[in-house]
GROMACS .gro file of C-alpha atoms in nm:
model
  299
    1UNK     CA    1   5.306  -8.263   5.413
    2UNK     CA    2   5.172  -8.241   5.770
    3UNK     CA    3   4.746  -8.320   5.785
    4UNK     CA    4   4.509  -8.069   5.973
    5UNK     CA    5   4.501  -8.313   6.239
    6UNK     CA    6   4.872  -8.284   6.299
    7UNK     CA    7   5.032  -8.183   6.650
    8UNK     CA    8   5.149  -7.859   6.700
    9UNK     CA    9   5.468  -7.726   6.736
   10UNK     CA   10   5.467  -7.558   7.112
   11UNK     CA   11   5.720  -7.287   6.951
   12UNK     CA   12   5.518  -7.246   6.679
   13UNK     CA   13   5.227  -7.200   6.872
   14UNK     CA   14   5.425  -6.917   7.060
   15UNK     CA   15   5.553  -6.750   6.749
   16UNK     CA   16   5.153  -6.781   6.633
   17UNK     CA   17   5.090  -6.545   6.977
   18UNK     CA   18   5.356  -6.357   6.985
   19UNK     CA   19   5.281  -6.204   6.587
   20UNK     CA   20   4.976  -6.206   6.725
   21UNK     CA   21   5.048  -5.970   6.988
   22UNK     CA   22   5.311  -5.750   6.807
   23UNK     CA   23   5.238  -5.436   6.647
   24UNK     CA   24   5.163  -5.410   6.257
   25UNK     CA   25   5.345  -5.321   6.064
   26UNK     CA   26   5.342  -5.031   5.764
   27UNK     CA   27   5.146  -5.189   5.521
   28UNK     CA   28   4.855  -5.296   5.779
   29UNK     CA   29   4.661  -4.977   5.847
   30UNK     CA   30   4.554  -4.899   6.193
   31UNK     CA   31   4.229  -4.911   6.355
   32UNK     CA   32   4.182  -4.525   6.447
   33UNK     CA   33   4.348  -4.497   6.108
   34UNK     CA   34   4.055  -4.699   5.914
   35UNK     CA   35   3.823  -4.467   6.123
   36UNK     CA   36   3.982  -4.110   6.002
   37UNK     CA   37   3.947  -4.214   5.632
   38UNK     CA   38   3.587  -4.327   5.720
   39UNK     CA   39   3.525  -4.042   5.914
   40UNK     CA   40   3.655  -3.810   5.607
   41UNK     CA   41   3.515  -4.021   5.337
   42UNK     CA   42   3.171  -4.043   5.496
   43UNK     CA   43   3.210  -3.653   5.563
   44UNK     CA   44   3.280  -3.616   5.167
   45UNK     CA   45   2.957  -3.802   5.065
   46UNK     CA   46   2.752  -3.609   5.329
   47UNK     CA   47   2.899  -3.251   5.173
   48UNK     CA   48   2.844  -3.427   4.829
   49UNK     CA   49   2.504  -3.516   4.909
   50UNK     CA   50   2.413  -3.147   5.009
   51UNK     CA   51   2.527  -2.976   4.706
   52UNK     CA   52   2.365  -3.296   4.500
   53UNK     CA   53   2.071  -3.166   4.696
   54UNK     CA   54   2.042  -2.839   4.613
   55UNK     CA   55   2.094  -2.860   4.285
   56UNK     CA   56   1.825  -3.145   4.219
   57UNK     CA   57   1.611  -2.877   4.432
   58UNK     CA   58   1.730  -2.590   4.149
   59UNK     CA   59   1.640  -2.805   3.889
   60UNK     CA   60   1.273  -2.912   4.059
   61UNK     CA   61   1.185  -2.544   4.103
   62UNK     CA   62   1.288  -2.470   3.732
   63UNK     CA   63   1.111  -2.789   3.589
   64UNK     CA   64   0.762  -2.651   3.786
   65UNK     CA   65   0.849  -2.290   3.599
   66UNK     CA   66   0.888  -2.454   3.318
   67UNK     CA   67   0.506  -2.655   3.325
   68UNK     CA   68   0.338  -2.363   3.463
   69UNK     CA   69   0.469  -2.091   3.212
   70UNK     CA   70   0.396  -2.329   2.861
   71UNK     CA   71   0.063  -2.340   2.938
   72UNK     CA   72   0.042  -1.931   2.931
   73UNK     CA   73  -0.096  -1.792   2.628
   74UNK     CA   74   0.046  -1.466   2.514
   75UNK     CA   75  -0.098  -1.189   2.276
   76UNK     CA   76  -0.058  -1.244   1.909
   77UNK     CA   77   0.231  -1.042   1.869
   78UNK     CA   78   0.424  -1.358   1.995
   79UNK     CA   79   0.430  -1.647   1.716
   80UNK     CA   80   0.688  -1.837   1.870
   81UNK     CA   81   0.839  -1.948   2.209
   82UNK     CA   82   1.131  -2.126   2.260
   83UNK     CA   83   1.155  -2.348   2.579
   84UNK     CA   84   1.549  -2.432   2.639
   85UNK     CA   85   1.428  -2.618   2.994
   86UNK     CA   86   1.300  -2.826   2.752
   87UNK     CA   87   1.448  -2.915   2.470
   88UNK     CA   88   1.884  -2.781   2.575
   89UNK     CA   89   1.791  -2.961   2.944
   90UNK     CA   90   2.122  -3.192   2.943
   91UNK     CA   91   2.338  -2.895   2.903
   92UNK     CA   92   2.108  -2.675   3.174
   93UNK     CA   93   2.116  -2.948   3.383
   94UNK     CA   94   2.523  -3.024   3.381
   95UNK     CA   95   2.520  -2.589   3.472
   96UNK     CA   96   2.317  -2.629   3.741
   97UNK     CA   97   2.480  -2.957   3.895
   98UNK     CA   98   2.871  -2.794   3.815
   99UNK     CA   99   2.835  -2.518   3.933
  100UNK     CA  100   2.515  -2.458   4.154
  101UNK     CA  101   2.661  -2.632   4.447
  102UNK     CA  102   2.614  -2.488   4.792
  103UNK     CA  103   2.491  -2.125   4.898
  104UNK     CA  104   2.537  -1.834   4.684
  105UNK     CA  105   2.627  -1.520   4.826
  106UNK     CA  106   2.537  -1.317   4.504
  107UNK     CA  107   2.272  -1.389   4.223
  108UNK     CA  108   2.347  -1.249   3.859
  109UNK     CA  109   1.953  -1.200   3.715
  110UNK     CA  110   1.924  -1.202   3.359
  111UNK     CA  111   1.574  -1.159   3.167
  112UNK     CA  112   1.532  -1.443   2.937
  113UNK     CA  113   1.705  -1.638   2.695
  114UNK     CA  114   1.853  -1.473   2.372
  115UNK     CA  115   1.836  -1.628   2.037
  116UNK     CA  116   2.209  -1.717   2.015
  117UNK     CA  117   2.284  -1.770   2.397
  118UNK     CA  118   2.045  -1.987   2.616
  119UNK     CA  119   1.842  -2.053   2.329
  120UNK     CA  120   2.154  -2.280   2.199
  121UNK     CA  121   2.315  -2.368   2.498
  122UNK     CA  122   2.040  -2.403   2.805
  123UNK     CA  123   2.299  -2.187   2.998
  124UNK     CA  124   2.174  -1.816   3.075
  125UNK     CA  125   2.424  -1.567   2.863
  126UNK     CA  126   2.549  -1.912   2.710
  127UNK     CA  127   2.756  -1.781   2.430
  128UNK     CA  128   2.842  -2.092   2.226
  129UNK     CA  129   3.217  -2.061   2.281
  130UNK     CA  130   3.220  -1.963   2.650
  131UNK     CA  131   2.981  -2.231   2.789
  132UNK     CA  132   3.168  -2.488   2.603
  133UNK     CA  133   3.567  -2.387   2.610
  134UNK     CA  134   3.535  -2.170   2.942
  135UNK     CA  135   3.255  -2.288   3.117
  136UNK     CA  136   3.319  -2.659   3.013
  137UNK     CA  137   2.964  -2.741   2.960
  138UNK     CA  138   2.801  -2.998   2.683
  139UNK     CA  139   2.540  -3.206   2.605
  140UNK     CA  140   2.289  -3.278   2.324
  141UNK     CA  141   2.017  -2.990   2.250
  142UNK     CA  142   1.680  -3.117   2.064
  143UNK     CA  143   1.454  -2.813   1.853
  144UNK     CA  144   1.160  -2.685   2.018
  145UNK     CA  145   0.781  -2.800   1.861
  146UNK     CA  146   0.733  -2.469   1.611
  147UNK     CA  147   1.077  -2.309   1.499
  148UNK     CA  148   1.075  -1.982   1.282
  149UNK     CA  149   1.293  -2.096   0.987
  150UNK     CA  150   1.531  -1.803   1.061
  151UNK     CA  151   1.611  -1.871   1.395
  152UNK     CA  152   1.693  -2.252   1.379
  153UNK     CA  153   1.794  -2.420   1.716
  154UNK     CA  154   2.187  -2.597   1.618
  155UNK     CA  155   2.283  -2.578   1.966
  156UNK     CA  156   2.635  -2.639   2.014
  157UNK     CA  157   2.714  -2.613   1.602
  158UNK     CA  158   2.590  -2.239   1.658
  159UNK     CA  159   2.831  -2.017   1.456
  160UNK     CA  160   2.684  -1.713   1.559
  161UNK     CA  161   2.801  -1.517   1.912
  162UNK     CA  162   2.540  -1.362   2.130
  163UNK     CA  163   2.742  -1.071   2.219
  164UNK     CA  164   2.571  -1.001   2.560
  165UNK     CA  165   2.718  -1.322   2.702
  166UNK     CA  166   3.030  -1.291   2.542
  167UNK     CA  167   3.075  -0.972   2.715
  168UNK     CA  168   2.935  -1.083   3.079
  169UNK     CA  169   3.110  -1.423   3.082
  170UNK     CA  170   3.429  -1.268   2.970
  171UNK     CA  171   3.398  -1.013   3.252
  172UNK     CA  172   3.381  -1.293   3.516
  173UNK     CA  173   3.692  -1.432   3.330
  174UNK     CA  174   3.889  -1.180   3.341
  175UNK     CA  175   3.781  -1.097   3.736
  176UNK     CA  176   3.804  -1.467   3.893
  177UNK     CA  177   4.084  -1.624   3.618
  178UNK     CA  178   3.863  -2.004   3.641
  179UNK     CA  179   3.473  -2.065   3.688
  180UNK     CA  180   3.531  -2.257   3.987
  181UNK     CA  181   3.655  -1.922   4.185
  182UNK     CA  182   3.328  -1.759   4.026
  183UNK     CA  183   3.063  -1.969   4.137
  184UNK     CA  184   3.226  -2.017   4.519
  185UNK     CA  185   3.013  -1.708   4.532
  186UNK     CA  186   2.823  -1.640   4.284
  187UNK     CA  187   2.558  -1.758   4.030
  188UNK     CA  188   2.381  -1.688   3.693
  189UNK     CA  189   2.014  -1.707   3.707
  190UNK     CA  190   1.734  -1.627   3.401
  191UNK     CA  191   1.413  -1.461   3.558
  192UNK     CA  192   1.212  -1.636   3.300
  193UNK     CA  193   1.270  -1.926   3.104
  194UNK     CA  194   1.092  -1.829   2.780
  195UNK     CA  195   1.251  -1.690   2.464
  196UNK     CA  196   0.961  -1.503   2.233
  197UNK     CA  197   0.983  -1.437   1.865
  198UNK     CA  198   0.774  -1.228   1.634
  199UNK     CA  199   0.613  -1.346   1.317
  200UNK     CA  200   0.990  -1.170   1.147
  201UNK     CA  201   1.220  -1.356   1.394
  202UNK     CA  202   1.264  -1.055   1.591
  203UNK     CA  203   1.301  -1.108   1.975
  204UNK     CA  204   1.034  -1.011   2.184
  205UNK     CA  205   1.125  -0.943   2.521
  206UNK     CA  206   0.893  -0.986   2.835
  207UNK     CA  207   0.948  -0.609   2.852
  208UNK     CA  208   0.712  -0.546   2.545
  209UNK     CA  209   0.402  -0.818   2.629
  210UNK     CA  210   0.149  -0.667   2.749
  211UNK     CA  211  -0.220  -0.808   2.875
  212UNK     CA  212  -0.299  -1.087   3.115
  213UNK     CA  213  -0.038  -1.339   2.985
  214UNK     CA  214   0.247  -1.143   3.099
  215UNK     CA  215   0.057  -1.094   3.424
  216UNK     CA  216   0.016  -1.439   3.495
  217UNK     CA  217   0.388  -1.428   3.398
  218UNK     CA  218   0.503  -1.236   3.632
  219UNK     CA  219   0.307  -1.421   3.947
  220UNK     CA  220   0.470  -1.776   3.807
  221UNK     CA  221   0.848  -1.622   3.746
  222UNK     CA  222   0.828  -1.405   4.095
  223UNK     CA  223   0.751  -1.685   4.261
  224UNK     CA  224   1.029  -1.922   4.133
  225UNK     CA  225   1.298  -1.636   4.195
  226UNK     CA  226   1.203  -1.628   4.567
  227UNK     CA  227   1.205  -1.968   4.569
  228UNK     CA  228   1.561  -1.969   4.456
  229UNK     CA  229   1.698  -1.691   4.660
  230UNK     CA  230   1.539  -1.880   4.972
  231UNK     CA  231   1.730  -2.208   4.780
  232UNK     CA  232   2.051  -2.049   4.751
  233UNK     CA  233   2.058  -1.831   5.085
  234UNK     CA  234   2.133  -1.536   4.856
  235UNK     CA  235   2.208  -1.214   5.022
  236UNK     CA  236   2.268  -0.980   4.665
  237UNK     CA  237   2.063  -1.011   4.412
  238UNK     CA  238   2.229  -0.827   4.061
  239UNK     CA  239   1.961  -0.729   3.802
  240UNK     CA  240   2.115  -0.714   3.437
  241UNK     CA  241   1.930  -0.439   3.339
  242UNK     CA  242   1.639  -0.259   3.459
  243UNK     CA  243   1.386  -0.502   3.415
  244UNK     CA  244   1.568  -0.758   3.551
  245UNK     CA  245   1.644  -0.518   3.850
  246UNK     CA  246   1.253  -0.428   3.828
  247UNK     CA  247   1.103  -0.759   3.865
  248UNK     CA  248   1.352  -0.859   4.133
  249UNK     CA  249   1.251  -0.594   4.343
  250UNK     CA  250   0.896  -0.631   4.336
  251UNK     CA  251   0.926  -1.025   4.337
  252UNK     CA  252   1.109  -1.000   4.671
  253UNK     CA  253   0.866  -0.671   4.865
  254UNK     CA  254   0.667  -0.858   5.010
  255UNK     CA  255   0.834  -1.154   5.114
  256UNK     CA  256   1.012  -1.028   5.383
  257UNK     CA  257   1.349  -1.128   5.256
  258UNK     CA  258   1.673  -0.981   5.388
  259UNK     CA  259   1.823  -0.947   5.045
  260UNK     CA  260   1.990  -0.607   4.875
  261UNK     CA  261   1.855  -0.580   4.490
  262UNK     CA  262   2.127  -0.393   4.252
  263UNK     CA  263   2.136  -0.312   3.925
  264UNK     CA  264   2.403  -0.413   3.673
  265UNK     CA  265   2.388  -0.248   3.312
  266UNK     CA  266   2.307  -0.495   3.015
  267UNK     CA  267   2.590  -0.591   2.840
  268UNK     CA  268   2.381  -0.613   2.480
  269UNK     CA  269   2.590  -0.354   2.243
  270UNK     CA  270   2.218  -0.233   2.126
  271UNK     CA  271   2.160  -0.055   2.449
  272UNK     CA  272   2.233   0.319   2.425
  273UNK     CA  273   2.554   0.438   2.529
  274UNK     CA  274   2.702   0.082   2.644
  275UNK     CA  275   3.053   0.126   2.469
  276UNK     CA  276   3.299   0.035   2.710
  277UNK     CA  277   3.116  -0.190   2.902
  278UNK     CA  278   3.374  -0.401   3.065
  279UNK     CA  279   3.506  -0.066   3.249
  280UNK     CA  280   3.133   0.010   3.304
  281UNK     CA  281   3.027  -0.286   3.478
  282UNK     CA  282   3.385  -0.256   3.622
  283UNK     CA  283   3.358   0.039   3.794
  284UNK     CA  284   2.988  -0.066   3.918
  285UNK     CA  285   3.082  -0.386   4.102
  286UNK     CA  286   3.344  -0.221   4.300
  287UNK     CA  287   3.065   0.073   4.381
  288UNK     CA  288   2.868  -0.198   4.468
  289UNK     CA  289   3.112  -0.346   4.703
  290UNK     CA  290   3.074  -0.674   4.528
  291UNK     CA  291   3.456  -0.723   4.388
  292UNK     CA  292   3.523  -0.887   4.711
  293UNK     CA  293   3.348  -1.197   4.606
  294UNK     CA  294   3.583  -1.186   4.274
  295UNK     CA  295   3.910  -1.209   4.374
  296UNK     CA  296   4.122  -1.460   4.222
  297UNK     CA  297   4.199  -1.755   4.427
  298UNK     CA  298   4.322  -2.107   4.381
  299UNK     CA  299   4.094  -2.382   4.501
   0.00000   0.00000   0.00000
């Protein structure tokens, strides 16, 4: 076996320069090759970072909702309040990082959570079955402090179906085919994060408090929804229902935003005269001149 020290082989030594010199082969990737994947690698974690960024910005304007509105106290009709920020966060928080990823051209406003929808899920509308089999969404769901007996918090093991949701996130099915061709231009959004319940279990909705609590209310919520239209770059702004509609409108007059408020009928089957209301809310979206953003796609 020949030492280090060895002599070396002039031909060798020429071979040595000459595969030095010759071009590489296949399986050796080139230099301005090396770069491109870089280049588009390093351009992946940038977009990643931005729509990381905006959703960890999403969830820091809802946790500051969240703080300011517990600390409201409400008139007496109210004997409990459910906080899904708080206790359904994991499953809010996967929503918001899936699907809140970059600018939204139009913002779906709900009220507040329902007792079998957000309530269970931490997703706005979040009907048990179409947060978890359409929406692909999980994750563990605690109890809030004080629960009326009748309206127990099972999260996912929910049997019952919150029919509004049903309804709203089976429209979107139906109109964009996946979620993914939903939320390229769209969102879901609560206008406050509270869910109120009367000494019978009966839902209380912001609509019916009255006094200085739901004042204060309203200051804290308006707020946070400017904050997230500024967030999200919205241009539309969809109130589900009139109060929803309401609230945005007066939330965003004197801001000086550039962004059209519309009004969407509630899909809850207790609202008079709402039979039908897939063709309903149908029929308003393409008034609206909002089905553009629904087409079906492939992405």
């Amino acid at each position: 076996m020949a030492s280090e020290d060895a002599p070396v082989n002039p031909r060798t030594k020429r071979l040595k320069r000459a595969d030095a010199d010759s071009p590489k082969l296949n399986d050796e990737a080139p230099a301005d090759l090396d770069a491109e994947r870089n280049a588009e690698e390093n351009g992946d974690t940038v977009a990643h970072t931005i729509s990381e960024s905006i959703a960890e910005k999403l969830l820091s304007i809802e946790k500051q909702l969240s703080a300011e509105v517990q600390r409201i106290t409400f008139q007496s009709v109210v004997r409990y309040i459910y906080n899904p920020l708080e206790y359904a966060f994991d499953p809010h928080a996967m929503y918001v990082r899936k699907y809140c990823n970059g600018p939204k051209k139009v913002i779906f406003l709900g009220i507040n959570p329902g007792p079998w929808g957000m309530s269970q899920t931490g997703v706005p509308f979040g009907e048990v079955t179409m947060v978890r089999d359409w929406l692909k969404i999980s994750g563990s769901v605690g109890t809030p402090p004080k629960e009326h007996p009748d309206r127990k918090i099972t999260g996912f093991q929910c049997r019952r179906s919150e029919p509004s949701g049903r309804r709203l996130w089976g429209l979107f099915k139906k109109l964009c085919g996946s979620p993914e061709n939903f939320f390229q231009n769209a969102y879901v959004h609560n206008y406050c994060p509270l869910a109120f319940l009367n000494d019978r279990a009966c839902n209380v909705t912001p609509a019916e408090l009255k006094g200085e609590g739901i004042q204060l209310l309203h200051r804290i919520c308006d707020k946070a929804l400017v904050d997230v239209v500024r967030l999200l770059n919205a241009e539309f702004i969809v109130g589900i229902g009139k109060y929803a509609e309401t609230r945005a409108q007066l939330a965003l007059k004197t801001r000086n935003l550039n962004v059209k408020v519309m009004y969407l009928p509630h899909p809850s089957p207790r609202a008079a005269g709402n039979t039908n209301w897939d063709e309903k809310a149908m029929q308003q979206l393409n008034e609206l001149k909002l089905e553009k953003f629904f087409e079906t796609v492939n992405i």
